XYZ file of C-alpha atoms in Angstrom:
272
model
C 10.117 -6.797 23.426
C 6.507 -8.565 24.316
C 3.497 -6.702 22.607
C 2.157 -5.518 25.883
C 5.337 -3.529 26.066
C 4.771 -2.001 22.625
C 0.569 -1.891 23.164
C -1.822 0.875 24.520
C -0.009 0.561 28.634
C 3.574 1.311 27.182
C 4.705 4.776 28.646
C 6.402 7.252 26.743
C 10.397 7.000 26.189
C 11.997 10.107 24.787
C 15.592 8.435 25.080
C 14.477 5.906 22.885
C 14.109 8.462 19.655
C 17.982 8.495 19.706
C 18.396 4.507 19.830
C 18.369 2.415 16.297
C 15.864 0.880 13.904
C 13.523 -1.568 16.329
C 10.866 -4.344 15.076
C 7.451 -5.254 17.773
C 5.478 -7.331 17.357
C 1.942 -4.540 18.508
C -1.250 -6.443 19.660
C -4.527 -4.516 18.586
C -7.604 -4.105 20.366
C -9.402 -7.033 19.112
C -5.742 -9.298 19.870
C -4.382 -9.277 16.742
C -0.210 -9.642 16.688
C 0.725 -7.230 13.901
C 4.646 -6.700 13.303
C 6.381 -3.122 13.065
C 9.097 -1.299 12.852
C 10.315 1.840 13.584
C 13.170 3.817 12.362
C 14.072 6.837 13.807
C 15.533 10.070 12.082
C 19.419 9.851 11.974
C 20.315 13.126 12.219
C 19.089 14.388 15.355
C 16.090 13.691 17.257
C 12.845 14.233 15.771
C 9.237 15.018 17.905
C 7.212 13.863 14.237
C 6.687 10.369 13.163
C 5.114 9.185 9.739
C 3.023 5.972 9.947
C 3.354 4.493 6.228
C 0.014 2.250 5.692
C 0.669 -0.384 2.705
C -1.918 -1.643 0.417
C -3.217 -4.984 -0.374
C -0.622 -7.657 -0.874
C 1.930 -5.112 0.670
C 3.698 -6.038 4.297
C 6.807 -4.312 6.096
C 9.177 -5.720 4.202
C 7.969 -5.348 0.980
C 10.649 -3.448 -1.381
C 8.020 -0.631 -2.353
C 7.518 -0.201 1.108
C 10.807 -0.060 2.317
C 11.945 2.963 -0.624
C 8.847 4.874 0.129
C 10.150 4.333 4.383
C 13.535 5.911 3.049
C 12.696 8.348 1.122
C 9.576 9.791 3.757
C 12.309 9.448 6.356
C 14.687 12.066 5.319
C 12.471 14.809 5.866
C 13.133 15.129 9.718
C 10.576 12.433 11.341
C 11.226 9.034 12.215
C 9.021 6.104 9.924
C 6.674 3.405 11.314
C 5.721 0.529 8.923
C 4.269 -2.242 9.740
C 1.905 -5.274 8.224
C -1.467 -5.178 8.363
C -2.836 -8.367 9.293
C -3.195 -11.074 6.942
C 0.091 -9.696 5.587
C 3.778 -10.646 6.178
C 4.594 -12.022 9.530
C 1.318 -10.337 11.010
C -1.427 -12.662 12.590
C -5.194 -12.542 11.524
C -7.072 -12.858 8.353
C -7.130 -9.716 5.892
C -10.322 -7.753 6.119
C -10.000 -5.349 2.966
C -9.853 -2.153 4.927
C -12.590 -3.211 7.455
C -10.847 -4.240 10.869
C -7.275 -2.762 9.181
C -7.916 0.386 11.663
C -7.289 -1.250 14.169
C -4.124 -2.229 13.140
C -3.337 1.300 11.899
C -4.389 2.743 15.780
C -1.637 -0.089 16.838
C 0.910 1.489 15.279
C 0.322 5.256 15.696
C -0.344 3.877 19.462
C 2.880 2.658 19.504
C 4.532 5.827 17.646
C 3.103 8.001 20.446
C 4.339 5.231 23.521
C 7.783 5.985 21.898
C 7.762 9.400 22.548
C 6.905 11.138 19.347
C 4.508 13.890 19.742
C 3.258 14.352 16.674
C 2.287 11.294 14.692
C 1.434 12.172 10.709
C -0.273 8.711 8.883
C 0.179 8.160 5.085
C -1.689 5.100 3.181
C -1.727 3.591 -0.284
C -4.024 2.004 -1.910
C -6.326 -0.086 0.422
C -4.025 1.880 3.212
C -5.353 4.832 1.922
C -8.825 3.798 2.592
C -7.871 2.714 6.300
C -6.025 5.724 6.839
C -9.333 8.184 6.279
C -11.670 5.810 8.226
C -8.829 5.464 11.278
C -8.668 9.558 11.344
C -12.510 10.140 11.353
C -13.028 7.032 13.865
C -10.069 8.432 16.213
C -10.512 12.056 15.985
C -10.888 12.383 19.320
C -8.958 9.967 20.822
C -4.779 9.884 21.652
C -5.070 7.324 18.431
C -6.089 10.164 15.958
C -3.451 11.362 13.819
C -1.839 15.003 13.122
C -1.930 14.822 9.457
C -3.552 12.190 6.922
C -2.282 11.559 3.475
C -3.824 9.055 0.981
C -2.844 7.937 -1.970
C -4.482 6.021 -4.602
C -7.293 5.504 -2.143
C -10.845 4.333 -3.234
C -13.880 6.956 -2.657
C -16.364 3.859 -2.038
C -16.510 0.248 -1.751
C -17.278 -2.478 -4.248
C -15.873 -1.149 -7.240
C -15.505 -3.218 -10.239
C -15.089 -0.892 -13.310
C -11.840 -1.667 -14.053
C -10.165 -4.975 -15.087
C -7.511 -5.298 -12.280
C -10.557 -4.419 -9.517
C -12.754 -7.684 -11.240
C -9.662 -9.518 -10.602
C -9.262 -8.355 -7.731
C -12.672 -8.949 -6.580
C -12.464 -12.199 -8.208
C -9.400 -13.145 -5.724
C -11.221 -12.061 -2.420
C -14.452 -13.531 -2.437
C -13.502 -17.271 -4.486
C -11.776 -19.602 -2.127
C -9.693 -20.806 -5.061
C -8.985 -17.142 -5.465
C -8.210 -17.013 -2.068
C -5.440 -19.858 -2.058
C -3.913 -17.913 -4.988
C -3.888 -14.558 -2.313
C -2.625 -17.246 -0.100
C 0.210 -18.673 -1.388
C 0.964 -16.748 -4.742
C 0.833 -13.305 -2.776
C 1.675 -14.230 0.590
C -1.954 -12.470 1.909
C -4.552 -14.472 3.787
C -8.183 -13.334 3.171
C -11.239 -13.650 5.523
C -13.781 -15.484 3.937
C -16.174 -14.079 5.898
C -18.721 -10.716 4.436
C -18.493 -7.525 6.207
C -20.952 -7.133 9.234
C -21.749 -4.399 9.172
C -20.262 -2.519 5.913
C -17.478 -0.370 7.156
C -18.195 3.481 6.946
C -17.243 4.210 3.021
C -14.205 6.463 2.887
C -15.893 9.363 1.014
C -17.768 9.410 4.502
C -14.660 9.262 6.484
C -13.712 12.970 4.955
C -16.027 14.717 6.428
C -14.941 13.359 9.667
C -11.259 14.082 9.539
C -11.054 17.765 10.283
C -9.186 19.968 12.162
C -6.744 17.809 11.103
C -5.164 18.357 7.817
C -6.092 15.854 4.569
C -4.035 15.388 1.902
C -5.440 13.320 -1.136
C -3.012 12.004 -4.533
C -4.024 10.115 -6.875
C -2.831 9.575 -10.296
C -3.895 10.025 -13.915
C -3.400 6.860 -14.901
C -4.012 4.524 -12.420
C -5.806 1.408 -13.618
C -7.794 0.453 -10.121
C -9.737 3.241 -9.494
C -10.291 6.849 -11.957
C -10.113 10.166 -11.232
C -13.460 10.440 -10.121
C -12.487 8.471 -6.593
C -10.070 11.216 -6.005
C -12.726 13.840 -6.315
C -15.732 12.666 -5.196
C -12.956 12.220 -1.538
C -12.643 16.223 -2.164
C -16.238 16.792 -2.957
C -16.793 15.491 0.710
C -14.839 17.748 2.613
C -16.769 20.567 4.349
C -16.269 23.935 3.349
C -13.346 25.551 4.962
C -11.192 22.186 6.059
C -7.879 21.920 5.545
C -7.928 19.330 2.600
C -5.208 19.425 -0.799
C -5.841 17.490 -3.899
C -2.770 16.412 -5.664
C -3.442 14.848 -9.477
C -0.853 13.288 -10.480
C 0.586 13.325 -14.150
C 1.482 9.940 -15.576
C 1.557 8.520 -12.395
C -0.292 4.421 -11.688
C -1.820 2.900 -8.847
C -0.001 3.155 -5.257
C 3.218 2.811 -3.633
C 4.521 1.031 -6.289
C 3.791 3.809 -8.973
C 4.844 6.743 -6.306
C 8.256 7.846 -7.760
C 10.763 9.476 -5.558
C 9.882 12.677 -6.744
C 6.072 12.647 -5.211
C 7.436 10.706 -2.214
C 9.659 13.878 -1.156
C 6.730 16.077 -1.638
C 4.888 13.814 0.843
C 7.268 13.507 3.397
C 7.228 17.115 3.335
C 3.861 17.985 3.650
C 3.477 15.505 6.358
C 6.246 16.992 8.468
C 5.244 20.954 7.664
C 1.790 20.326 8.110
């Protein structure tokens, strides 16, 4: 199936909700090739999709990715995963969260061409970041989503007060730091600064509303502390629809997110 087929032109196709689990390859809007896949719900047809968002150094395939994919799908709505680029079999260079909505619109795009009519989006990590700044940039466009959920997100950029986040920043802007992204974690950096910053995500909350926000984040996650989570709240205007979720002994991202908090997200994605 060509990306054109799978891109902004594709026309809805409520049969296909009944067919199996299908990989695209989606082309974004600046022609990036980012690959996908989409499983639907097995039981019975369901009009509510949940577009999982992986962090940095995740990709489709990835095993965290693929139990939080199970587990999210059981709760009536079909899953969308895909790899944002840099990552996996996905063209491009990774921008950090930067360009990433793009790829993110590509894939609730290609949720909606399929013939779901609600499309809930859920990100970890670095995903979480690109999930609040795709919501609040495509509010108001068929790309928006119904419901945003993100976990172990950042509240602003250029962190370094923790260890793994010096290493981290350490990785992304060295190039011998960038070979070891490269080849040690399969994830291809751009060397290149941002130009111009991308709108912080703690700027992106505002922003997000009608739709509803859900924010988790745990206790003990080493990246970023608890104040990420609620200076994310803080920013939410008075009255929007916006939970936060504190997690007890819980770490950093999908690969901390037991099974537990994962049912309690599908289901809040789908109810809400």
């Amino acid at each position: 199936m060509s990306s054109e087929a799978e891109g902004r032109f594709h026309m809805p196709d409520v049969s296909s909700l009944t067919s199996g689990p299908r990989r695209a390859m989606l082309r974004t809007d600046d022609g990036v090739r980012i690959e996908a896949f989409h499983e639907p719900f097995p039981a019975s047809v369901a009009d509510t999709a949940v577009v999982v968002a992986h962090g940095f150094t995740g990709a489709v395939d990835r095993p965290a990715v693929r139990r939080a994919a199970r587990v999210l799908g059981r709760h009536a709505a079909a899953v969308v995963t895909f790899s944002f680029r840099g990552h996996g079999r996905s063209g491009g260079l990774s921008t950090l969260g930067d360009r990433e909505v793009l790829d993110l619109a590509a894939a609730v795009r290609w949720a909606r061409g399929l013939g779901h009519a609600r499309v809930a989006t859920v990100g970890f990590s670095m995903g979480g970041s690109v999930v609040l700044r795709q919501a609040a940039l495509d509010r108001s466009t068929p790309d928006g989503p119904d419901a945003v959920a993100a976990v172990s997100a950042p509240a602003r950029w250029y962190y370094r007060g923790t260890a793994p986040m010096r290493r981290l920043h350490w990785m992304v802007t060295r190039p011998v730091g960038r070979l070891v992204g490269r080849y040690g974690l399969r994830t291809r950096v751009d060397a290149r600064p941002w130009d111009p910053e991308p709108l912080p995500p703690f700027r992106a909350v505002p922003l997000i509303a009608p739709a509803p926000l859900l924010l988790v984040h745990g206790d003990r996650d080493p990246y970023f502390p608890l104040d990420h989570p609620r200076m994310l709240a803080a920013a939410a205007p008075e009255g929007a629809p916006v939970e936060l979720w504190l997690e007890p002994g819980m770490g950093h991202a999908e690969n901390a997110a037991g099974e537990e908090l994962l049912d309690r997200l599908g289901a809040w994605l789908v109810r809400r």
